[in-house]
Short mmCIF file of C-alpha atoms and ligand atoms in Angstrom, two decimals:
data_model
loop_
_atom_site.label_atom_id
_atom_site.label_comp_id
_atom_site.label_asym_id
_atom_site.label_seq_id
_atom_site.Cartn_x
_atom_site.Cartn_y
_atom_site.Cartn_z
CA MET A 1 -66.70 32.44 -129.43
CA LYS A 2 -64.36 31.19 -132.15
CA LYS A 3 -64.89 34.42 -134.13
CA GLN A 4 -64.03 36.48 -131.07
CA LEU A 5 -60.88 34.43 -130.48
CA ILE A 6 -59.79 34.92 -134.09
CA ASN A 7 -60.31 38.68 -133.70
CA ASP A 8 -58.37 38.71 -130.43
CA PHE A 9 -55.42 36.82 -131.94
CA LEU A 10 -55.38 39.23 -134.92
CA GLU A 11 -55.54 42.21 -132.53
CA LEU A 12 -52.53 40.83 -130.67
CA GLY A 13 -50.67 40.97 -133.97
CA LEU A 14 -50.52 37.30 -134.95
CA LYS A 15 -50.03 36.66 -138.66
CA LYS A 16 -49.95 33.83 -141.19
CA ASP A 17 -46.99 31.43 -140.70
CA ASP A 18 -46.14 32.72 -137.20
CA THR A 19 -44.53 30.44 -134.62
CA VAL A 20 -46.34 31.11 -131.32
CA PHE A 21 -45.16 30.02 -127.89
CA ILE A 22 -48.16 30.23 -125.59
CA ARG A 23 -48.86 29.68 -121.88
CA GLY A 24 -52.04 30.49 -120.02
CA ASN A 25 -55.17 29.57 -118.14
CA LEU A 26 -57.92 28.35 -120.49
CA GLY A 27 -60.44 28.61 -117.64
CA LYS A 28 -60.17 32.43 -117.75
CA VAL A 29 -60.96 32.70 -121.48
CA GLY A 30 -64.69 31.98 -121.20
CA GLN A 31 -66.95 29.24 -122.58
CA LEU A 32 -64.93 27.06 -124.96
CA LYS A 33 -67.24 24.45 -126.42
CA PRO A 34 -65.58 22.29 -127.53
CA ARG A 35 -62.22 23.27 -126.04
CA ASN A 36 -60.46 22.63 -129.36
CA ILE A 37 -61.93 25.85 -130.78
CA PHE A 38 -59.14 27.68 -128.95
CA LEU A 39 -56.45 26.01 -131.07
CA ASP A 40 -58.69 25.93 -134.15
CA ALA A 41 -59.01 29.73 -133.92
CA LEU A 42 -55.27 30.11 -133.44
CA PHE A 43 -54.55 27.99 -136.53
CA ASP A 44 -57.18 29.90 -138.53
CA VAL A 45 -54.96 32.96 -137.99
CA ILE A 46 -51.45 31.47 -138.37
CA GLY A 47 -52.48 28.92 -141.03
CA GLU A 48 -50.91 25.62 -142.00
CA GLY A 49 -47.49 27.22 -142.11
CA GLY A 50 -47.80 28.30 -138.48
CA THR A 51 -46.66 26.53 -135.33
CA VAL A 52 -48.03 26.48 -131.77
CA VAL A 53 -45.71 25.57 -128.90
CA THR A 54 -46.39 25.15 -125.20
CA LEU A 55 -44.83 23.57 -122.11
CA GLY A 56 -45.54 19.92 -121.30
CA PHE A 57 -43.64 19.87 -118.00
CA THR A 58 -44.20 16.84 -115.75
CA LYS A 59 -43.37 15.68 -112.23
CA SER A 60 -40.08 14.86 -110.56
CA PHE A 61 -39.55 13.67 -106.99
CA PRO A 62 -37.00 14.18 -104.20
CA PHE A 63 -34.36 11.39 -104.42
CA TYR A 64 -35.54 9.72 -101.19
CA LYS A 65 -39.12 9.18 -102.36
CA VAL A 66 -39.20 8.65 -106.11
CA ASP A 67 -42.59 7.23 -107.20
CA LYS A 68 -41.79 3.98 -109.01
CA LYS A 69 -45.24 3.87 -110.58
CA TYR A 70 -44.84 7.27 -112.24
CA ILE A 71 -42.93 6.62 -115.46
CA PHE A 72 -42.72 9.50 -117.91
CA ASP A 73 -43.44 8.77 -121.55
CA LYS A 74 -44.87 10.87 -124.37
CA ASP A 75 -48.46 10.34 -123.16
CA THR A 76 -47.90 11.43 -119.54
CA LEU A 77 -50.30 14.27 -118.80
CA PRO A 78 -48.53 17.63 -118.37
CA GLU A 79 -48.68 19.50 -115.06
CA THR A 80 -48.99 22.77 -116.97
CA GLY A 81 -52.79 23.08 -116.83
CA ALA A 82 -55.54 22.51 -119.37
CA LEU A 83 -53.68 24.18 -122.26
CA GLY A 84 -50.83 21.64 -122.10
CA LYS A 85 -53.31 18.77 -122.12
CA LEU A 86 -55.32 20.31 -124.96
CA CYS A 87 -52.20 20.79 -127.11
CA LEU A 88 -50.96 17.26 -126.37
CA LYS A 89 -54.22 15.78 -127.67
CA TYR A 90 -54.59 18.10 -130.68
CA LYS A 91 -54.12 16.56 -134.11
CA GLY A 92 -50.51 16.38 -135.23
CA ALA A 93 -49.10 17.26 -131.77
CA LYS A 94 -45.44 16.34 -131.15
CA ARG A 95 -43.66 16.23 -127.83
CA SER A 96 -39.99 16.27 -126.92
CA SER A 97 -38.79 13.36 -124.80
CA HIS A 98 -37.16 15.30 -121.96
CA PRO A 99 -38.32 13.41 -118.81
CA THR A 100 -39.36 16.54 -116.82
CA ASN A 101 -39.31 19.59 -119.11
CA SER A 102 -40.84 18.40 -122.38
CA PHE A 103 -42.17 20.88 -124.94
CA ILE A 104 -45.28 20.25 -127.05
CA ALA A 105 -45.46 21.61 -130.60
CA ILE A 106 -48.07 21.49 -133.36
CA GLY A 107 -47.71 22.59 -136.98
CA GLN A 108 -45.04 23.42 -139.53
CA ASN A 109 -41.97 23.70 -137.27
CA ALA A 110 -43.09 21.16 -134.65
CA ASN A 111 -40.46 18.51 -135.40
CA LEU A 112 -37.68 21.07 -135.61
CA ILE A 113 -38.58 22.44 -132.16
CA ILE A 114 -38.92 19.17 -130.26
CA ASN A 115 -36.12 17.19 -131.95
CA ASN A 116 -33.09 16.26 -129.83
CA HIS A 117 -34.62 17.51 -126.57
CA ASP A 118 -34.25 14.47 -124.36
CA GLN A 119 -32.74 13.16 -121.10
CA ASN A 120 -29.28 14.34 -122.17
CA SER A 121 -30.35 17.90 -123.01
CA LEU A 122 -30.50 21.02 -120.90
CA LEU A 123 -34.01 21.93 -119.72
CA TYR A 124 -34.75 24.88 -121.98
CA ASP A 125 -32.96 23.98 -125.26
CA PRO A 126 -36.11 24.33 -127.46
CA ILE A 127 -36.27 28.03 -126.54
CA LYS A 128 -33.14 28.60 -128.67
CA LYS A 129 -35.07 27.31 -131.68
CA LEU A 130 -38.00 29.60 -130.88
CA ILE A 131 -35.61 32.56 -130.77
CA ASP A 132 -34.04 31.54 -134.09
CA LEU A 133 -37.52 31.19 -135.64
CA ASN A 134 -38.38 34.72 -134.45
CA ALA A 135 -41.32 33.30 -132.48
CA LYS A 136 -43.91 35.39 -130.67
CA MET A 137 -44.63 34.61 -127.01
CA ILE A 138 -48.06 34.98 -125.42
CA ILE A 139 -49.22 34.60 -121.83
CA PHE A 140 -52.87 34.97 -120.86
CA GLY A 141 -54.94 34.64 -117.69
CA ILE A 142 -51.90 33.94 -115.47
CA ILE A 143 -50.24 37.33 -115.41
CA ASP A 144 -50.57 37.68 -111.62
CA GLU A 145 -49.72 34.17 -110.45
CA SER A 146 -47.17 33.11 -113.10
CA PRO A 147 -45.86 36.24 -114.81
CA GLY A 148 -42.84 34.73 -116.49
CA PHE A 149 -41.70 34.26 -120.05
CA THR A 150 -39.67 31.06 -120.45
CA THR A 151 -36.92 32.94 -122.31
CA VAL A 152 -35.80 34.10 -118.82
CA HIS A 153 -35.02 30.49 -117.89
CA TYR A 154 -33.14 30.15 -121.17
CA ALA A 155 -31.07 33.23 -120.28
CA GLN A 156 -30.25 31.58 -116.91
CA GLN A 157 -29.25 28.45 -118.83
CA LYS A 158 -27.03 30.30 -121.32
CA LEU A 159 -25.28 32.10 -118.46
CA GLY A 160 -24.51 28.72 -116.83
CA LEU A 161 -26.70 29.50 -113.81
CA THR A 162 -29.10 26.52 -114.08
CA LYS A 163 -26.10 24.29 -113.34
CA GLN A 164 -25.37 26.20 -110.13
CA SER A 165 -28.38 25.04 -108.17
CA LEU A 166 -27.74 23.29 -104.87
CA PHE A 167 -30.77 21.11 -105.78
CA LYS A 168 -28.80 19.64 -108.69
CA ASN A 169 -29.32 15.85 -108.95
CA LEU A 170 -31.69 15.82 -105.95
CA PHE A 171 -34.86 15.54 -108.06
CA ARG A 172 -35.48 12.41 -110.08
CA VAL A 173 -38.08 10.57 -112.10
CA TYR A 174 -38.41 7.30 -113.96
CA TYR A 175 -38.88 7.52 -117.71
CA ARG A 176 -39.21 5.23 -120.70
CA ASN A 177 -36.36 5.74 -123.15
CA GLN A 178 -36.34 5.48 -126.94
CA SER A 179 -35.70 1.68 -126.66
CA ASN A 180 -38.70 1.32 -124.31
CA GLU A 181 -36.51 0.64 -121.26
CA VAL A 182 -37.32 2.22 -117.88
CA LYS A 183 -34.47 4.41 -116.63
CA ILE A 184 -34.02 6.98 -113.91
CA TYR A 185 -33.41 10.64 -114.78
CA LYS A 186 -31.55 12.92 -112.37
CA LYS A 187 -32.30 16.59 -112.88
CA SER A 188 -28.83 18.08 -113.25
CA ASP A 189 -29.95 21.62 -114.09
CA VAL A 190 -32.67 23.70 -112.44
CA GLY A 191 -34.61 26.79 -113.52
CA GLY A 192 -36.13 27.51 -110.11
CA CYS A 193 -38.75 30.00 -108.95
CA SER A 194 -40.33 32.26 -111.59
CA SER A 195 -42.48 34.40 -109.26
CA GLY A 196 -40.06 37.32 -109.65
CA PHE A 197 -40.19 37.39 -113.45
CA GLY A 198 -42.67 40.30 -113.28
CA LYS A 199 -39.57 42.45 -112.58
CA PHE A 200 -38.79 42.38 -116.29
CA TYR A 201 -42.08 44.04 -117.22
CA GLN A 202 -40.99 47.63 -116.65
CA HIS A 203 -37.98 46.94 -118.88
CA TYR A 204 -40.13 45.35 -121.61
CA VAL A 205 -42.35 48.45 -121.50
CA ALA A 206 -39.42 50.90 -121.45
CA ASN A 207 -38.03 49.17 -124.53
CA ASN A 208 -41.40 49.08 -126.26
CA LEU A 209 -41.44 45.29 -126.49
CA LEU A 210 -44.72 44.43 -124.83
CA LYS A 211 -48.19 44.55 -126.33
CA VAL A 212 -51.33 44.12 -124.22
CA GLY A 213 -54.59 42.61 -125.45
CA ASN A 214 -57.27 40.07 -124.68
CA ILE A 215 -58.00 36.46 -125.43
CA GLY A 216 -61.71 35.99 -124.78
CA LYS A 217 -62.35 37.26 -121.26
CA SER A 218 -58.74 37.07 -120.13
CA SER A 219 -56.04 39.66 -120.56
CA ALA A 220 -53.02 38.70 -122.63
CA LEU A 221 -49.46 39.88 -123.21
CA ILE A 222 -47.41 39.30 -126.33
CA LEU A 223 -43.78 39.95 -127.16
CA ASN A 224 -41.10 38.81 -129.56
CA ALA A 225 -38.93 35.98 -128.17
CA LYS A 226 -35.64 37.23 -129.65
CA GLU A 227 -36.08 40.78 -128.37
CA ALA A 228 -37.26 39.67 -124.91
CA TYR A 229 -34.38 37.22 -124.56
CA ALA A 230 -31.73 39.80 -125.52
CA LEU A 231 -33.03 42.14 -122.82
CA GLU A 232 -33.45 39.43 -120.15
CA TYR A 233 -29.95 38.07 -120.83
CA LYS A 234 -28.41 41.53 -120.40
CA LEU A 235 -30.23 42.15 -117.09
CA ILE A 236 -29.34 38.74 -115.58
CA GLU A 237 -25.78 38.97 -116.86
CA SER A 238 -25.27 42.22 -114.97
CA ASN A 239 -27.01 40.88 -111.86
CA ASN A 240 -27.30 37.09 -111.53
CA SER A 241 -30.08 37.52 -108.91
CA PHE A 242 -32.16 40.01 -110.91
CA HIS A 243 -34.98 37.50 -111.53
CA PHE A 244 -35.36 36.35 -107.91
CA CYS A 245 -38.69 36.94 -106.17
CA ASP A 246 -38.96 39.10 -103.04
CA ASN A 247 -40.33 36.47 -100.65
CA PRO A 248 -37.74 36.19 -97.83
CA LEU A 249 -38.88 32.59 -97.23
CA CYS A 250 -38.69 31.40 -100.87
CA VAL A 251 -36.52 28.27 -100.65
CA SER A 252 -35.66 28.42 -104.36
CA CYS A 253 -34.57 32.08 -104.48
CA ARG A 254 -33.02 32.41 -101.01
CA LEU A 255 -31.45 29.02 -100.42
CA SER A 256 -30.81 27.02 -103.59
CA TRP A 257 -28.16 28.94 -105.57
CA LYS A 258 -24.43 28.53 -105.02
CA TYR A 259 -23.81 32.11 -106.08
CA ASN A 260 -26.35 33.60 -103.67
CA MET A 261 -25.40 32.35 -100.22
CA LYS A 262 -25.79 35.84 -98.71
CA ASP A 263 -29.59 35.39 -98.49
CA SER A 264 -29.40 32.02 -96.75
CA PHE A 265 -28.44 33.49 -93.35
CA THR A 266 -31.50 35.80 -93.34
CA PHE A 267 -33.64 32.88 -94.54
CA CYS A 268 -32.51 30.68 -91.63
CA ILE A 269 -33.10 33.40 -89.04
CA LEU A 270 -36.60 34.13 -90.41
CA LYS A 271 -37.41 30.44 -90.64
CA ILE A 272 -36.35 29.83 -87.02
CA MET A 273 -38.35 32.88 -85.92
CA SER A 274 -41.46 31.63 -87.72
CA LEU A 275 -41.09 28.17 -86.14
CA PHE A 276 -40.66 29.75 -82.72
CA LYS A 277 -43.79 31.85 -83.31
CA GLY A 278 -45.70 28.71 -84.25
CA THR A 279 -44.80 26.80 -81.07
CA LYS A 280 -45.16 29.72 -78.65
CA ARG A 281 -48.55 28.74 -77.28
ZN1 LIG B 1 -38.75 32.82 -105.34
#
């Protein structure tokens, strides 16, 4: 299996010393025994000078029911699936101390990527470093259910949109700070729903940015972070709602953005209709 993974990573175009931002579903890859062979194979290709980065995102709670027993620290298990957990436990793994949107990095540029990303930072700051490092981004096994590349959220952030959520400061979590004190973090910027990020695909393809391949039994997509970001920024700049999903009942896309109140009327009508339908009998 490890040999096949090495071949697949090479086929995708990974090279020595690459910085790779990766998200995916390890369960779709096939038998990984032990699971570490996934990262071992990746490092066999990118070498000691390479870096692997993934999301270590964790929970937050509505302000009226914050779980006092859930205190984020660097060992809190990520909610980002088995890959996040695997990376966190891999030798040499580093994690940023942002209380909800931490990044996990392993290898040469790990410290550079996670440094200064904490409770005072914006959610997606480490993406800027990935862009500057000319990182490659891979997603595998989640293309249908979670099609997005995180550079889209960074484009929202750079355009000032993540600060325009009506959910601002409503979600909170306790965390342990650098002096080991327990504090509360209020999420003052929001990325929101990513179900509509598949809308960028036709533009990636038209601009020749996207390469398709496999990782084990799962399909995989790879593109360059800098190129993807430049395109995503341009599309969201010209239409601040470009990345929204099409679900008329999506609370995040239809109801949570100050600059998109036009959808909220339709949302309310549809919601009332669906409630009425439910109580009819
Ligand atoms: Zn949505």
